[in-house]
Coordinates of C-alpha atoms in Angstrom, one line a residue:
Chain A
X18 CA 0.1 -0.1 0.1
X19 CA 1.6 2.8 -1.1
X20 CA -0.3 5.6 -0.1
X21 CA -0.1 9.2 -2.5
X22 CA 2.6 9.2 -4.4
X23 CA 3.7 11.8 -6.9
X24 CA 5.9 12.1 -10.4
X25 CA 8.3 13.5 -11.0
X26 CA 10.2 14.4 -7.6
X27 CA 11.8 17.6 -8.8
X28 CA 11.8 19.5 -12.1
X29 CA 13.2 22.7 -13.7
X30 CA 11.3 24.6 -16.4
X31 CA 12.0 27.0 -18.7
X32 CA 9.3 30.0 -19.1
X33 CA 6.9 28.9 -21.5
X34 CA 7.6 25.3 -21.2
X35 CA 4.7 22.9 -20.3
X36 CA 4.5 20.2 -17.9
X37 CA 2.3 17.4 -16.0
X38 CA 2.7 16.4 -12.5
X39 CA 1.0 12.7 -11.6
X40 CA -0.4 11.8 -8.3
X41 CA -1.3 8.6 -7.9
X42 CA -3.4 7.2 -4.7
X43 CA -4.1 3.5 -3.8
X44 CA -6.3 3.8 -0.7
X45 CA -9.8 4.2 -3.1
X46 CA -10.2 7.6 -2.1
X47 CA -12.9 9.6 -4.1
X48 CA -11.4 13.1 -3.1
X49 CA -7.7 14.7 -4.5
X50 CA -6.8 17.7 -4.3
X51 CA -3.7 19.9 -6.0
X52 CA -1.8 22.4 -3.5
X53 CA 1.4 24.7 -3.6
X54 CA 3.7 25.5 -0.9
X55 CA 5.1 28.7 -1.1
X56 CA 7.4 29.9 2.1
X57 CA 5.3 32.0 4.5
X58 CA 2.2 31.1 2.8
X59 CA 1.4 27.7 4.0
X60 CA -0.6 25.2 1.7
X61 CA -2.8 26.8 -1.2
X62 CA -5.6 24.6 -2.9
X63 CA -4.8 25.0 -6.4
X64 CA -7.7 22.4 -8.0
X65 CA -9.7 19.5 -6.4
X66 CA -12.0 16.8 -7.6
X67 CA -15.2 14.8 -5.8
X68 CA -14.8 11.7 -7.9
X69 CA -13.7 10.6 -11.3
X70 CA -14.3 13.4 -14.2
X71 CA -14.9 15.8 -11.7
X72 CA -12.6 19.2 -10.8
X73 CA -13.6 22.3 -9.5
X74 CA -11.1 25.2 -8.6
X75 CA -9.7 26.5 -5.4
X76 CA -8.2 29.2 -4.1
X77 CA -5.6 29.9 -7.0
X78 CA -6.3 27.8 -10.0
X79 CA -4.8 30.4 -12.5
X80 CA -2.1 28.7 -14.8
X81 CA -2.9 25.3 -13.8
X82 CA -5.6 22.7 -15.2
X83 CA -6.8 19.5 -13.7
X84 CA -7.8 16.3 -15.0
X85 CA -9.3 12.7 -13.2
X86 CA -9.9 10.3 -15.8
X87 CA -9.1 7.5 -13.5
X88 CA -10.3 7.6 -9.9
X89 CA -6.9 6.4 -9.0
X90 CA -4.5 8.9 -10.5
X91 CA -5.2 13.2 -10.9
X92 CA -2.9 14.8 -13.2
X93 CA -1.6 18.5 -12.8
X94 CA -0.9 20.6 -16.0
X95 CA 0.9 23.8 -16.6
X96 CA 0.6 25.2 -20.1
X97 CA 3.0 27.9 -20.3
X98 CA 5.1 28.1 -17.1
X99 CA 5.7 31.1 -15.4
X100 CA 8.6 31.7 -12.7
X101 CA 6.0 32.9 -10.3
X102 CA 4.6 29.3 -10.4
X103 CA 8.1 27.9 -9.0
X104 CA 6.9 26.3 -5.9
X105 CA 6.2 22.8 -4.2
X106 CA 3.3 21.1 -5.0
X107 CA 1.5 18.8 -2.8
X108 CA -1.1 16.6 -3.6
X109 CA -3.2 15.0 -1.4
X110 CA -6.7 12.6 -1.1
X111 CA -9.6 11.2 1.5
X112 CA -13.0 10.1 2.0
X113 CA -13.1 7.5 2.6
X114 CA -10.8 6.4 6.0
X115 CA -12.0 3.5 8.3
X116 CA -10.0 4.5 11.3
X117 CA -10.0 8.6 11.3
X118 CA -12.3 11.1 10.2
X119 CA -13.5 11.4 6.6
X120 CA -11.6 14.4 6.3
X121 CA -8.7 13.7 6.9
X122 CA -6.1 14.3 3.9
X123 CA -3.3 12.5 2.9
X124 CA -0.3 14.4 1.3
X125 CA 1.9 13.0 -1.0
X126 CA 5.9 13.5 -0.9
X127 CA 5.4 17.1 -2.9
X128 CA 6.7 18.0 -6.5
X129 CA 9.5 20.6 -6.3
X130 CA 9.4 22.5 -9.5
X131 CA 11.8 25.7 -10.4
X132 CA 10.8 27.7 -13.4
X133 CA 13.3 30.2 -15.0
Chain B
X27 CA -14.4 32.6 1.5
X28 CA -12.6 31.5 4.5
X29 CA -9.9 32.8 5.6
X30 CA -7.3 31.2 8.5
X31 CA -4.7 33.2 10.2
X32 CA -2.4 31.4 12.7
X33 CA 0.1 32.9 14.9
X34 CA 3.1 33.1 16.0
X35 CA 5.2 32.5 12.8
X36 CA 7.7 31.2 14.8
X37 CA 7.7 29.8 18.1
X38 CA 11.4 29.1 20.5
X39 CA 10.3 26.6 23.6
X40 CA 13.1 25.4 26.1
X41 CA 12.9 21.4 26.1
X42 CA 10.0 20.9 28.8
X43 CA 8.1 23.8 28.5
X44 CA 5.1 24.4 26.4
X45 CA 4.5 25.7 23.6
X46 CA 0.5 26.9 22.1
X47 CA -0.2 27.8 18.3
X48 CA -3.0 30.2 17.9
X49 CA -5.5 29.8 15.3
X50 CA -8.2 32.1 13.9
X51 CA -10.8 31.3 11.3
X52 CA -13.4 33.8 9.3
X53 CA -16.3 31.2 7.9
X54 CA -18.7 30.0 10.8
X55 CA -19.7 27.2 8.3
X56 CA -16.4 25.7 8.7
X57 CA -16.8 22.3 11.0
X58 CA -13.5 20.4 11.2
X59 CA -10.4 21.6 12.2
X60 CA -7.2 19.8 11.5
X61 CA -3.6 20.1 12.6
X62 CA -0.5 19.2 10.5
X63 CA 2.7 19.0 11.8
X64 CA 5.6 19.1 8.8
X65 CA 8.9 17.9 9.3
X66 CA 12.1 19.8 7.1
X67 CA 11.7 18.6 3.0
X68 CA 8.6 15.7 4.2
X69 CA 4.9 16.0 3.3
X70 CA 2.5 17.6 5.9
X71 CA 0.9 14.6 8.4
X72 CA -2.2 15.2 10.3
X73 CA -1.5 14.8 14.9
X74 CA -4.8 16.0 15.7
X75 CA -7.9 17.3 14.8
X76 CA -11.4 18.7 16.0
X77 CA -14.9 19.1 15.0
X78 CA -16.8 22.1 16.2
X79 CA -19.3 20.3 18.1
X80 CA -16.4 19.3 20.6
X81 CA -14.5 22.2 22.6
X82 CA -11.1 20.3 23.5
X83 CA -9.2 17.0 22.4
X84 CA -6.6 15.9 24.1
X85 CA -3.7 12.6 22.8
X86 CA -0.8 12.4 25.4
X87 CA 1.4 15.6 24.6
X88 CA -1.3 17.4 22.5
X89 CA -4.3 19.2 22.8
X90 CA -6.8 21.1 20.8
X91 CA -9.1 23.5 21.5
X92 CA -11.7 25.7 20.3
X93 CA -13.7 28.4 20.6
X94 CA -16.7 28.3 18.2
X95 CA -18.5 31.6 19.2
X96 CA -15.3 33.6 18.9
X97 CA -13.7 31.3 15.6
X98 CA -10.5 30.8 18.0
X99 CA -8.8 26.9 17.6
X100 CA -5.3 26.6 19.5
X101 CA -2.7 23.8 19.6
X102 CA -1.5 22.8 22.7
X103 CA 1.7 21.0 23.0
X104 CA 3.1 20.1 26.6
X105 CA 6.9 18.9 27.8
X106 CA 8.3 19.8 24.6
X107 CA 10.9 17.7 23.4
X108 CA 13.4 18.3 20.3
X109 CA 11.7 16.0 18.0
X110 CA 8.7 18.5 17.8
X111 CA 10.8 20.9 16.1
X112 CA 8.9 21.4 12.5
X113 CA 6.4 23.4 11.2
X114 CA 2.9 23.5 13.0
X115 CA -0.1 24.5 10.1
X116 CA -4.0 25.1 11.8
X117 CA -6.6 24.3 9.0
X118 CA -10.1 24.7 8.4
X119 CA -12.4 22.7 6.4
X120 CA -15.7 23.5 5.1
X121 CA -17.6 20.7 3.0
X122 CA -18.6 21.8 0.1
X123 CA -19.3 18.9 -2.2
X124 CA -15.8 18.4 -1.6
X125 CA -13.7 18.7 1.6
X126 CA -12.4 22.6 0.6
X127 CA -9.4 23.0 3.4
X128 CA -7.6 26.6 4.0
X129 CA -4.8 26.4 5.7
X130 CA -3.3 29.0 8.3
X131 CA 0.6 30.2 7.1
X132 CA 2.6 28.3 9.4
X133 CA 4.0 28.0 12.8
X134 CA 8.0 27.4 13.0
X135 CA 8.9 25.7 16.1
X136 CA 12.2 25.0 17.5
X137 CA 12.6 23.5 20.6
X138 CA 15.7 23.9 21.8
X139 CA 17.5 21.3 23.8

C-alpha cells in the first residue's frame, strides 16, 4: 500500500514550457486535491476533484489545469510555466477512511518545481 | 471565502516547556479543524483534529481547543521535546461537496535542548 505518490520529485522548467505532474493513490479515495506551498504562505488549494471525471477550482487556479480520468490518478498541468509557479506542489486525497475522520487528508511527498 | 490566520509565525521554547499556537477562522460554516506537522523536506502529516461540536480534544502531550463563538482554535504541546521541532499548520475545513480545507501560514517551532 503505497498511499499517495507523486511524480516527478523535482523538475526545472524554462519559462513558457509545459509539464504535467502526476498524483496517484491506492487507497480508493474519492476526493483528491492539488496544493502549492510557498514560504510563509502555507498550503493553498489549486484545484480539487470529488470523483472520477470531476474537477473544481480552488483558491489559486489560474495558470493550471487538472484532469481526473481515473479514480486513482489526478493530473496537474502547467500549459505555459512562469517563474511565479516556482513552488512545492503537494497532492492529497481523502474519503473514505476507516479509522480517521473522513476529512483527514493524506499527502504525497511533494514535487519541487523551479521555473527559470 | 474562508480565511485562516495563524500566530505566531515562529516560536522558540526550551525543552520541557509548553508551546501554544493560535488560529482564527472567518467562515462560521467550517466544521472540522485539523492540525498538521511538517518536518523539513517532508509531507504534512495530521497530528490532531477537532470538530465544531467539541470544545477540547487531547492526545498524550498534544491538545486542541476550539471556541466556536469566537472562531478561535489553538494547539497546545506540553513537555516539548527536540523532535517536536517542525512547522505546524492549522486548517479549517468546509464541506462544500468536497472537503475544502484552508490552511494557516504555519508556525515554525524550535525546541532547544
